[in-house]
Amino acid sequence: MALLRLKWISTDLLASVCHMKRAVCPGSFDPVTFGHLDIIERASARFDELVVAVLVNRTKSSLFTVEERMEMIRKTTAHLPNVRVDSWSGLLVDYCKSNEIQSIVKGLRAVTDFDYELQMAQVNLQSSGVETMFMATAPTHSFLSSSLVKELAHYGGNVSSMVPEIVNTALKSRVQEGGK
Ligand code: PNS
């Protein structure tokens, strides 16, 4: 009888894991900003598990290492129990396939983001069937980007309203070290 009950429990558990709604929020996150964190927080409320994946964008050079970027995301999302941080070098759809992820979540700031993001969403859908869901960035963050934050920090501008304190501190010391 006990064995039978155990079997039911494990079957239920298996079923719930199999039906987990899992999404990935991919990006360079160099570094993570309040704009990213807003999307991560809102997306995490809509999926069972949200993986924030630090990916290599071949068109950009980076200020922080992948490990540093992951650590900053880990610390600033520690209050979200269903958020996991990972990294990947390769095609995003391959990452989705090997991690049983059905959806990609992207934030859209303005129409200027749209052309490129739509193209990527269509390529990803056609090549793998993975859906992309766009979330509107909160209006307070619509101008915000990691590149802008890095530019401001480089010239000694105040970015404390754009990034969490630990990111601000990391930016200041990287700039002092001569990082670009
Ligand atoms: O924050 P970013 O730089 O706008 O993020 C872009 C990123 C890294 C998510 C995108 O370049 C990406 O998905 N790179 C992985 C390679 C890939 O799958 N490219 C899309 C197919 S053409």
PDB file of N, CA, C and O in Angstrom, residues 27-33 36 54-57 60-76 87-88 145-154 159 162-180:
ATOM      1  N   GLY A  27      20.157  37.554 -22.960  1.00  0.00           N
ATOM      2  CA  GLY A  27      20.713  38.872 -23.237  1.00  0.00           C
ATOM      3  C   GLY A  27      22.189  38.900 -22.926  1.00  0.00           C
ATOM      4  O   GLY A  27      22.750  37.924 -22.421  1.00  0.00           O
ATOM      5  N   SER A  28      22.804  40.043 -23.226  1.00  0.00           N
ATOM      6  CA  SER A  28      24.219  40.208 -22.890  1.00  0.00           C
ATOM      7  C   SER A  28      24.359  40.610 -21.419  1.00  0.00           C
ATOM      8  O   SER A  28      25.353  40.271 -20.775  1.00  0.00           O
ATOM      9  N   PHE A  29      23.437  41.414 -20.932  1.00  0.00           N
ATOM     10  CA  PHE A  29      23.427  41.860 -19.530  1.00  0.00           C
ATOM     11  C   PHE A  29      24.797  42.410 -19.113  1.00  0.00           C
ATOM     12  O   PHE A  29      25.347  42.015 -18.091  1.00  0.00           O
ATOM     13  N   ASP A  30      25.308  43.334 -19.908  1.00  0.00           N
ATOM     14  CA  ASP A  30      26.665  43.845 -19.662  1.00  0.00           C
ATOM     15  C   ASP A  30      26.644  45.328 -19.326  1.00  0.00           C
ATOM     16  O   ASP A  30      27.094  46.132 -20.145  1.00  0.00           O
ATOM     17  N   PRO A  31      26.171  45.727 -18.161  1.00  0.00           N
ATOM     18  CA  PRO A  31      25.670  44.924 -17.052  1.00  0.00           C
ATOM     19  C   PRO A  31      24.136  44.942 -17.012  1.00  0.00           C
ATOM     20  O   PRO A  31      23.498  45.633 -17.801  1.00  0.00           O
ATOM     21  N   VAL A  32      23.600  44.184 -16.039  1.00  0.00           N
ATOM     22  CA  VAL A  32      22.145  44.156 -15.845  1.00  0.00           C
ATOM     23  C   VAL A  32      21.680  45.535 -15.348  1.00  0.00           C
ATOM     24  O   VAL A  32      22.371  46.193 -14.559  1.00  0.00           O
ATOM     25  N   THR A  33      20.534  45.986 -15.866  1.00  0.00           N
ATOM     26  CA  THR A  33      19.993  47.309 -15.490  1.00  0.00           C
ATOM     27  C   THR A  33      18.618  47.132 -14.832  1.00  0.00           C
ATOM     28  O   THR A  33      18.049  46.031 -14.856  1.00  0.00           O
ATOM     29  N   HIS A  36      16.213  45.579 -17.352  1.00  0.00           N
ATOM     30  CA  HIS A  36      16.245  44.112 -17.416  1.00  0.00           C
ATOM     31  C   HIS A  36      15.497  43.519 -16.216  1.00  0.00           C
ATOM     32  O   HIS A  36      14.702  42.591 -16.359  1.00  0.00           O
ATOM     33  N   VAL A  54      22.885  34.433 -19.809  1.00  0.00           N
ATOM     34  CA  VAL A  54      23.859  35.391 -20.337  1.00  0.00           C
ATOM     35  C   VAL A  54      24.460  34.778 -21.592  1.00  0.00           C
ATOM     36  O   VAL A  54      25.095  33.726 -21.544  1.00  0.00           O
ATOM     37  N   LEU A  55      24.196  35.448 -22.712  1.00  0.00           N
ATOM     38  CA  LEU A  55      24.667  34.924 -23.995  1.00  0.00           C
ATOM     39  C   LEU A  55      25.688  35.861 -24.608  1.00  0.00           C
ATOM     40  O   LEU A  55      25.708  37.061 -24.291  1.00  0.00           O
ATOM     41  N   VAL A  56      26.494  35.309 -25.488  1.00  0.00           N
ATOM     42  CA  VAL A  56      27.483  36.136 -26.169  1.00  0.00           C
ATOM     43  C   VAL A  56      26.809  36.789 -27.371  1.00  0.00           C
ATOM     44  O   VAL A  56      26.199  36.117 -28.192  1.00  0.00           O
ATOM     45  N   ASN A  57      26.874  38.115 -27.408  1.00  0.00           N
ATOM     46  CA  ASN A  57      26.405  38.841 -28.588  1.00  0.00           C
ATOM     47  C   ASN A  57      27.653  39.165 -29.418  1.00  0.00           C
ATOM     48  O   ASN A  57      28.489  39.959 -29.011  1.00  0.00           O
ATOM     49  N   LYS A  60      28.947  42.780 -30.076  1.00  0.00           N
ATOM     50  CA  LYS A  60      29.330  43.707 -29.003  1.00  0.00           C
ATOM     51  C   LYS A  60      30.560  43.200 -28.257  1.00  0.00           C
ATOM     52  O   LYS A  60      30.705  41.998 -28.046  1.00  0.00           O
ATOM     53  N   SER A  61      31.402  44.159 -27.832  1.00  0.00           N
ATOM     54  CA  SER A  61      32.484  43.751 -26.920  1.00  0.00           C
ATOM     55  C   SER A  61      31.984  44.018 -25.500  1.00  0.00           C
ATOM     56  O   SER A  61      31.116  44.869 -25.295  1.00  0.00           O
ATOM     57  N   SER A  62      32.518  43.289 -24.521  1.00  0.00           N
ATOM     58  CA  SER A  62      31.918  43.394 -23.189  1.00  0.00           C
ATOM     59  C   SER A  62      32.853  44.023 -22.160  1.00  0.00           C
ATOM     60  O   SER A  62      34.073  43.931 -22.271  1.00  0.00           O
ATOM     61  N   LEU A  63      32.245  44.669 -21.184  1.00  0.00           N
ATOM     62  CA  LEU A  63      33.003  45.304 -20.092  1.00  0.00           C
ATOM     63  C   LEU A  63      33.240  44.299 -18.961  1.00  0.00           C
ATOM     64  O   LEU A  63      34.276  44.303 -18.320  1.00  0.00           O
ATOM     65  N   PHE A  64      32.231  43.441 -18.732  1.00  0.00           N
ATOM     66  CA  PHE A  64      32.313  42.461 -17.638  1.00  0.00           C
ATOM     67  C   PHE A  64      32.400  41.051 -18.223  1.00  0.00           C
ATOM     68  O   PHE A  64      31.845  40.772 -19.295  1.00  0.00           O
ATOM     69  N   THR A  65      33.057  40.153 -17.493  1.00  0.00           N
ATOM     70  CA  THR A  65      33.121  38.759 -17.936  1.00  0.00           C
ATOM     71  C   THR A  65      31.736  38.130 -17.757  1.00  0.00           C
ATOM     72  O   THR A  65      30.900  38.651 -16.999  1.00  0.00           O
ATOM     73  N   VAL A  66      31.531  37.012 -18.412  1.00  0.00           N
ATOM     74  CA  VAL A  66      30.249  36.312 -18.298  1.00  0.00           C
ATOM     75  C   VAL A  66      29.987  35.959 -16.834  1.00  0.00           C
ATOM     76  O   VAL A  66      28.884  36.141 -16.316  1.00  0.00           O
ATOM     77  N   GLU A  67      31.029  35.487 -16.131  1.00  0.00           N
ATOM     78  CA  GLU A  67      30.874  35.100 -14.723  1.00  0.00           C
ATOM     79  C   GLU A  67      30.498  36.311 -13.863  1.00  0.00           C
ATOM     80  O   GLU A  67      29.638  36.212 -12.990  1.00  0.00           O
ATOM     81  N   GLU A  68      31.100  37.451 -14.129  1.00  0.00           N
ATOM     82  CA  GLU A  68      30.777  38.673 -13.377  1.00  0.00           C
ATOM     83  C   GLU A  68      29.326  39.093 -13.634  1.00  0.00           C
ATOM     84  O   GLU A  68      28.601  39.476 -12.714  1.00  0.00           O
ATOM     85  N   ARG A  69      28.919  39.002 -14.879  1.00  0.00           N
ATOM     86  CA  ARG A  69      27.538  39.390 -15.229  1.00  0.00           C
ATOM     87  C   ARG A  69      26.535  38.458 -14.554  1.00  0.00           C
ATOM     88  O   ARG A  69      25.520  38.895 -14.020  1.00  0.00           O
ATOM     89  N   MET A  70      26.864  37.147 -14.551  1.00  0.00           N
ATOM     90  CA  MET A  70      25.965  36.171 -13.913  1.00  0.00           C
ATOM     91  C   MET A  70      25.845  36.446 -12.422  1.00  0.00           C
ATOM     92  O   MET A  70      24.757  36.377 -11.851  1.00  0.00           O
ATOM     93  N   GLU A  71      26.971  36.770 -11.807  1.00  0.00           N
ATOM     94  CA  GLU A  71      26.982  37.023 -10.367  1.00  0.00           C
ATOM     95  C   GLU A  71      26.113  38.240 -10.016  1.00  0.00           C
ATOM     96  O   GLU A  71      25.364  38.222  -9.037  1.00  0.00           O
ATOM     97  N   MET A  72      26.207  39.277 -10.852  1.00  0.00           N
ATOM     98  CA  MET A  72      25.399  40.481 -10.600  1.00  0.00           C
ATOM     99  C   MET A  72      23.905  40.158 -10.748  1.00  0.00           C
ATOM    100  O   MET A  72      23.081  40.645  -9.981  1.00  0.00           O
ATOM    101  N   ILE A  73      23.574  39.323 -11.731  1.00  0.00           N
ATOM    102  CA  ILE A  73      22.155  38.949 -11.921  1.00  0.00           C
ATOM    103  C   ILE A  73      21.694  38.083 -10.750  1.00  0.00           C
ATOM    104  O   ILE A  73      20.601  38.271 -10.217  1.00  0.00           O
ATOM    105  N   ARG A  74      22.561  37.131 -10.359  1.00  0.00           N
ATOM    106  CA  ARG A  74      22.208  36.252  -9.222  1.00  0.00           C
ATOM    107  C   ARG A  74      21.876  37.079  -7.989  1.00  0.00           C
ATOM    108  O   ARG A  74      20.864  36.867  -7.338  1.00  0.00           O
ATOM    109  N   LYS A  75      22.742  38.048  -7.696  1.00  0.00           N
ATOM    110  CA  LYS A  75      22.550  38.851  -6.478  1.00  0.00           C
ATOM    111  C   LYS A  75      21.304  39.710  -6.571  1.00  0.00           C
ATOM    112  O   LYS A  75      20.601  39.901  -5.582  1.00  0.00           O
ATOM    113  N   THR A  76      21.008  40.236  -7.747  1.00  0.00           N
ATOM    114  CA  THR A  76      19.885  41.176  -7.858  1.00  0.00           C
ATOM    115  C   THR A  76      18.544  40.473  -8.122  1.00  0.00           C
ATOM    116  O   THR A  76      17.511  41.127  -8.167  1.00  0.00           O
ATOM    117  N   SER A  87      24.546  30.524 -18.369  1.00  0.00           N
ATOM    118  CA  SER A  87      25.192  31.168 -19.518  1.00  0.00           C
ATOM    119  C   SER A  87      25.256  30.164 -20.662  1.00  0.00           C
ATOM    120  O   SER A  87      25.142  28.954 -20.448  1.00  0.00           O
ATOM    121  N   TRP A  88      25.454  30.688 -21.863  1.00  0.00           N
ATOM    122  CA  TRP A  88      25.475  29.818 -23.036  1.00  0.00           C
ATOM    123  C   TRP A  88      26.243  30.503 -24.145  1.00  0.00           C
ATOM    124  O   TRP A  88      26.102  31.711 -24.357  1.00  0.00           O
ATOM    125  N   SER A 145      19.567  51.465 -21.546  1.00  0.00           N
ATOM    126  CA  SER A 145      20.270  50.320 -22.147  1.00  0.00           C
ATOM    127  C   SER A 145      21.618  50.164 -21.443  1.00  0.00           C
ATOM    128  O   SER A 145      22.152  51.125 -20.871  1.00  0.00           O
ATOM    129  N   SER A 146      22.182  48.967 -21.504  1.00  0.00           N
ATOM    130  CA  SER A 146      23.490  48.726 -20.886  1.00  0.00           C
ATOM    131  C   SER A 146      24.550  49.607 -21.539  1.00  0.00           C
ATOM    132  O   SER A 146      25.449  50.114 -20.866  1.00  0.00           O
ATOM    133  N   SER A 147      24.432  49.792 -22.857  1.00  0.00           N
ATOM    134  CA  SER A 147      25.435  50.601 -23.572  1.00  0.00           C
ATOM    135  C   SER A 147      25.422  52.032 -23.059  1.00  0.00           C
ATOM    136  O   SER A 147      26.475  52.643 -22.836  1.00  0.00           O
ATOM    137  N   LEU A 148      24.207  52.572 -22.878  1.00  0.00           N
ATOM    138  CA  LEU A 148      24.075  53.940 -22.378  1.00  0.00           C
ATOM    139  C   LEU A 148      24.655  54.068 -20.963  1.00  0.00           C
ATOM    140  O   LEU A 148      25.369  55.018 -20.646  1.00  0.00           O
ATOM    141  N   VAL A 149      24.351  53.082 -20.141  1.00  0.00           N
ATOM    142  CA  VAL A 149      24.856  53.077 -18.762  1.00  0.00           C
ATOM    143  C   VAL A 149      26.388  53.058 -18.757  1.00  0.00           C
ATOM    144  O   VAL A 149      27.040  53.807 -18.025  1.00  0.00           O
ATOM    145  N   LYS A 150      26.971  52.227 -19.643  1.00  0.00           N
ATOM    146  CA  LYS A 150      28.444  52.133 -19.700  1.00  0.00           C
ATOM    147  C   LYS A 150      29.054  53.449 -20.176  1.00  0.00           C
ATOM    148  O   LYS A 150      30.076  53.896 -19.666  1.00  0.00           O
ATOM    149  N   GLU A 151      28.399  54.063 -21.166  1.00  0.00           N
ATOM    150  CA  GLU A 151      28.893  55.339 -21.694  1.00  0.00           C
ATOM    151  C   GLU A 151      28.888  56.409 -20.595  1.00  0.00           C
ATOM    152  O   GLU A 151      29.869  57.114 -20.387  1.00  0.00           O
ATOM    153  N   LEU A 152      27.764  56.494 -19.885  1.00  0.00           N
ATOM    154  CA  LEU A 152      27.643  57.478 -18.804  1.00  0.00           C
ATOM    155  C   LEU A 152      28.694  57.224 -17.723  1.00  0.00           C
ATOM    156  O   LEU A 152      29.381  58.146 -17.277  1.00  0.00           O
ATOM    157  N   ALA A 153      28.804  55.946 -17.303  1.00  0.00           N
ATOM    158  CA  ALA A 153      29.748  55.597 -16.232  1.00  0.00           C
ATOM    159  C   ALA A 153      31.184  55.904 -16.659  1.00  0.00           C
ATOM    160  O   ALA A 153      31.988  56.377 -15.856  1.00  0.00           O
ATOM    161  N   HIS A 154      31.481  55.671 -17.914  1.00  0.00           N
ATOM    162  CA  HIS A 154      32.828  55.910 -18.428  1.00  0.00           C
ATOM    163  C   HIS A 154      33.248  57.368 -18.243  1.00  0.00           C
ATOM    164  O   HIS A 154      34.394  57.666 -17.931  1.00  0.00           O
ATOM    165  N   VAL A 159      24.790  56.984 -12.599  1.00  0.00           N
ATOM    166  CA  VAL A 159      23.879  55.959 -13.126  1.00  0.00           C
ATOM    167  C   VAL A 159      23.113  55.261 -11.993  1.00  0.00           C
ATOM    168  O   VAL A 159      22.519  54.203 -12.206  1.00  0.00           O
ATOM    169  N   MET A 162      19.703  53.981 -12.549  1.00  0.00           N
ATOM    170  CA  MET A 162      19.543  53.062 -13.695  1.00  0.00           C
ATOM    171  C   MET A 162      19.946  51.625 -13.402  1.00  0.00           C
ATOM    172  O   MET A 162      19.527  50.709 -14.105  1.00  0.00           O
ATOM    173  N   VAL A 163      20.796  51.459 -12.403  1.00  0.00           N
ATOM    174  CA  VAL A 163      21.293  50.114 -12.065  1.00  0.00           C
ATOM    175  C   VAL A 163      21.287  49.915 -10.549  1.00  0.00           C
ATOM    176  O   VAL A 163      21.383  50.890  -9.801  1.00  0.00           O
ATOM    177  N   PRO A 164      21.204  48.670 -10.095  1.00  0.00           N
ATOM    178  CA  PRO A 164      21.286  48.412  -8.655  1.00  0.00           C
ATOM    179  C   PRO A 164      22.649  48.840  -8.093  1.00  0.00           C
ATOM    180  O   PRO A 164      23.623  48.936  -8.850  1.00  0.00           O
ATOM    181  N   GLU A 165      22.687  49.043  -6.781  1.00  0.00           N
ATOM    182  CA  GLU A 165      23.896  49.559  -6.127  1.00  0.00           C
ATOM    183  C   GLU A 165      25.137  48.694  -6.419  1.00  0.00           C
ATOM    184  O   GLU A 165      26.212  49.227  -6.706  1.00  0.00           O
ATOM    185  N   ILE A 166      24.970  47.365  -6.367  1.00  0.00           N
ATOM    186  CA  ILE A 166      26.171  46.512  -6.584  1.00  0.00           C
ATOM    187  C   ILE A 166      26.717  46.675  -8.017  1.00  0.00           C
ATOM    188  O   ILE A 166      27.907  46.581  -8.249  1.00  0.00           O
ATOM    189  N   VAL A 167      25.818  46.933  -8.962  1.00  0.00           N
ATOM    190  CA  VAL A 167      26.255  47.130 -10.352  1.00  0.00           C
ATOM    191  C   VAL A 167      26.947  48.490 -10.473  1.00  0.00           C
ATOM    192  O   VAL A 167      27.998  48.618 -11.122  1.00  0.00           O
ATOM    193  N   ASN A 168      26.382  49.486  -9.811  1.00  0.00           N
ATOM    194  CA  ASN A 168      26.978  50.828  -9.802  1.00  0.00           C
ATOM    195  C   ASN A 168      28.414  50.777  -9.270  1.00  0.00           C
ATOM    196  O   ASN A 168      29.340  51.338  -9.854  1.00  0.00           O
ATOM    197  N   THR A 169      28.581  50.060  -8.155  1.00  0.00           N
ATOM    198  CA  THR A 169      29.912  49.933  -7.546  1.00  0.00           C
ATOM    199  C   THR A 169      30.872  49.206  -8.495  1.00  0.00           C
ATOM    200  O   THR A 169      32.019  49.630  -8.686  1.00  0.00           O
ATOM    201  N   ALA A 170      30.381  48.124  -9.108  1.00  0.00           N
ATOM    202  CA  ALA A 170      31.229  47.355 -10.024  1.00  0.00           C
ATOM    203  C   ALA A 170      31.621  48.211 -11.233  1.00  0.00           C
ATOM    204  O   ALA A 170      32.764  48.149 -11.712  1.00  0.00           O
ATOM    205  N   LEU A 171      30.684  49.024 -11.711  1.00  0.00           N
ATOM    206  CA  LEU A 171      30.963  49.903 -12.855  1.00  0.00           C
ATOM    207  C   LEU A 171      32.050  50.910 -12.506  1.00  0.00           C
ATOM    208  O   LEU A 171      32.990  51.109 -13.284  1.00  0.00           O
ATOM    209  N   LYS A 172      31.899  51.508 -11.309  1.00  0.00           N
ATOM    210  CA  LYS A 172      32.887  52.523 -10.894  1.00  0.00           C
ATOM    211  C   LYS A 172      34.283  51.922 -10.840  1.00  0.00           C
ATOM    212  O   LYS A 172      35.239  52.512 -11.330  1.00  0.00           O
ATOM    213  N   SER A 173      34.397  50.723 -10.230  1.00  0.00           N
ATOM    214  CA  SER A 173      35.755  50.170 -10.112  1.00  0.00           C
ATOM    215  C   SER A 173      36.285  49.708 -11.471  1.00  0.00           C
ATOM    216  O   SER A 173      37.479  49.848 -11.734  1.00  0.00           O
ATOM    217  N   ARG A 174      35.402  49.212 -12.346  1.00  0.00           N
ATOM    218  CA  ARG A 174      35.889  48.806 -13.669  1.00  0.00           C
ATOM    219  C   ARG A 174      36.371  50.014 -14.472  1.00  0.00           C
ATOM    220  O   ARG A 174      37.374  49.938 -15.191  1.00  0.00           O
ATOM    221  N   VAL A 175      35.656  51.135 -14.334  1.00  0.00           N
ATOM    222  CA  VAL A 175      36.062  52.357 -15.038  1.00  0.00           C
ATOM    223  C   VAL A 175      37.416  52.839 -14.507  1.00  0.00           C
ATOM    224  O   VAL A 175      38.307  53.220 -15.267  1.00  0.00           O
ATOM    225  N   GLN A 176      37.575  52.762 -13.163  1.00  0.00           N
ATOM    226  CA  GLN A 176      38.854  53.168 -12.550  1.00  0.00           C
ATOM    227  C   GLN A 176      40.006  52.306 -13.025  1.00  0.00           C
ATOM    228  O   GLN A 176      41.133  52.764 -13.190  1.00  0.00           O
ATOM    229  N   GLU A 177      39.684  51.018 -13.285  1.00  0.00           N
ATOM    230  CA  GLU A 177      40.724  50.086 -13.767  1.00  0.00           C
ATOM    231  C   GLU A 177      41.059  50.364 -15.229  1.00  0.00           C
ATOM    232  O   GLU A 177      41.961  49.758 -15.798  1.00  0.00           O
ATOM    233  N   GLY A 178      40.254  51.217 -15.856  1.00  0.00           N
ATOM    234  CA  GLY A 178      40.502  51.557 -17.264  1.00  0.00           C
ATOM    235  C   GLY A 178      39.678  50.757 -18.245  1.00  0.00           C
ATOM    236  O   GLY A 178      39.927  50.791 -19.451  1.00  0.00           O
ATOM    237  N   GLY A 179      38.658  50.033 -17.731  1.00  0.00           N
ATOM    238  CA  GLY A 179      37.797  49.229 -18.617  1.00  0.00           C
ATOM    239  C   GLY A 179      36.920  50.108 -19.487  1.00  0.00           C
ATOM    240  O   GLY A 179      36.563  51.220 -19.111  1.00  0.00           O
ATOM    241  N   LYS A 180      36.627  49.630 -20.702  1.00  0.00           N
ATOM    242  CA  LYS A 180      35.792  50.435 -21.623  1.00  0.00           C
ATOM    243  C   LYS A 180      34.501  49.716 -21.960  1.00  0.00           C
ATOM    244  O   LYS A 180      34.455  48.533 -22.047  1.00  0.00           O
TER     245      LYS A 180
END
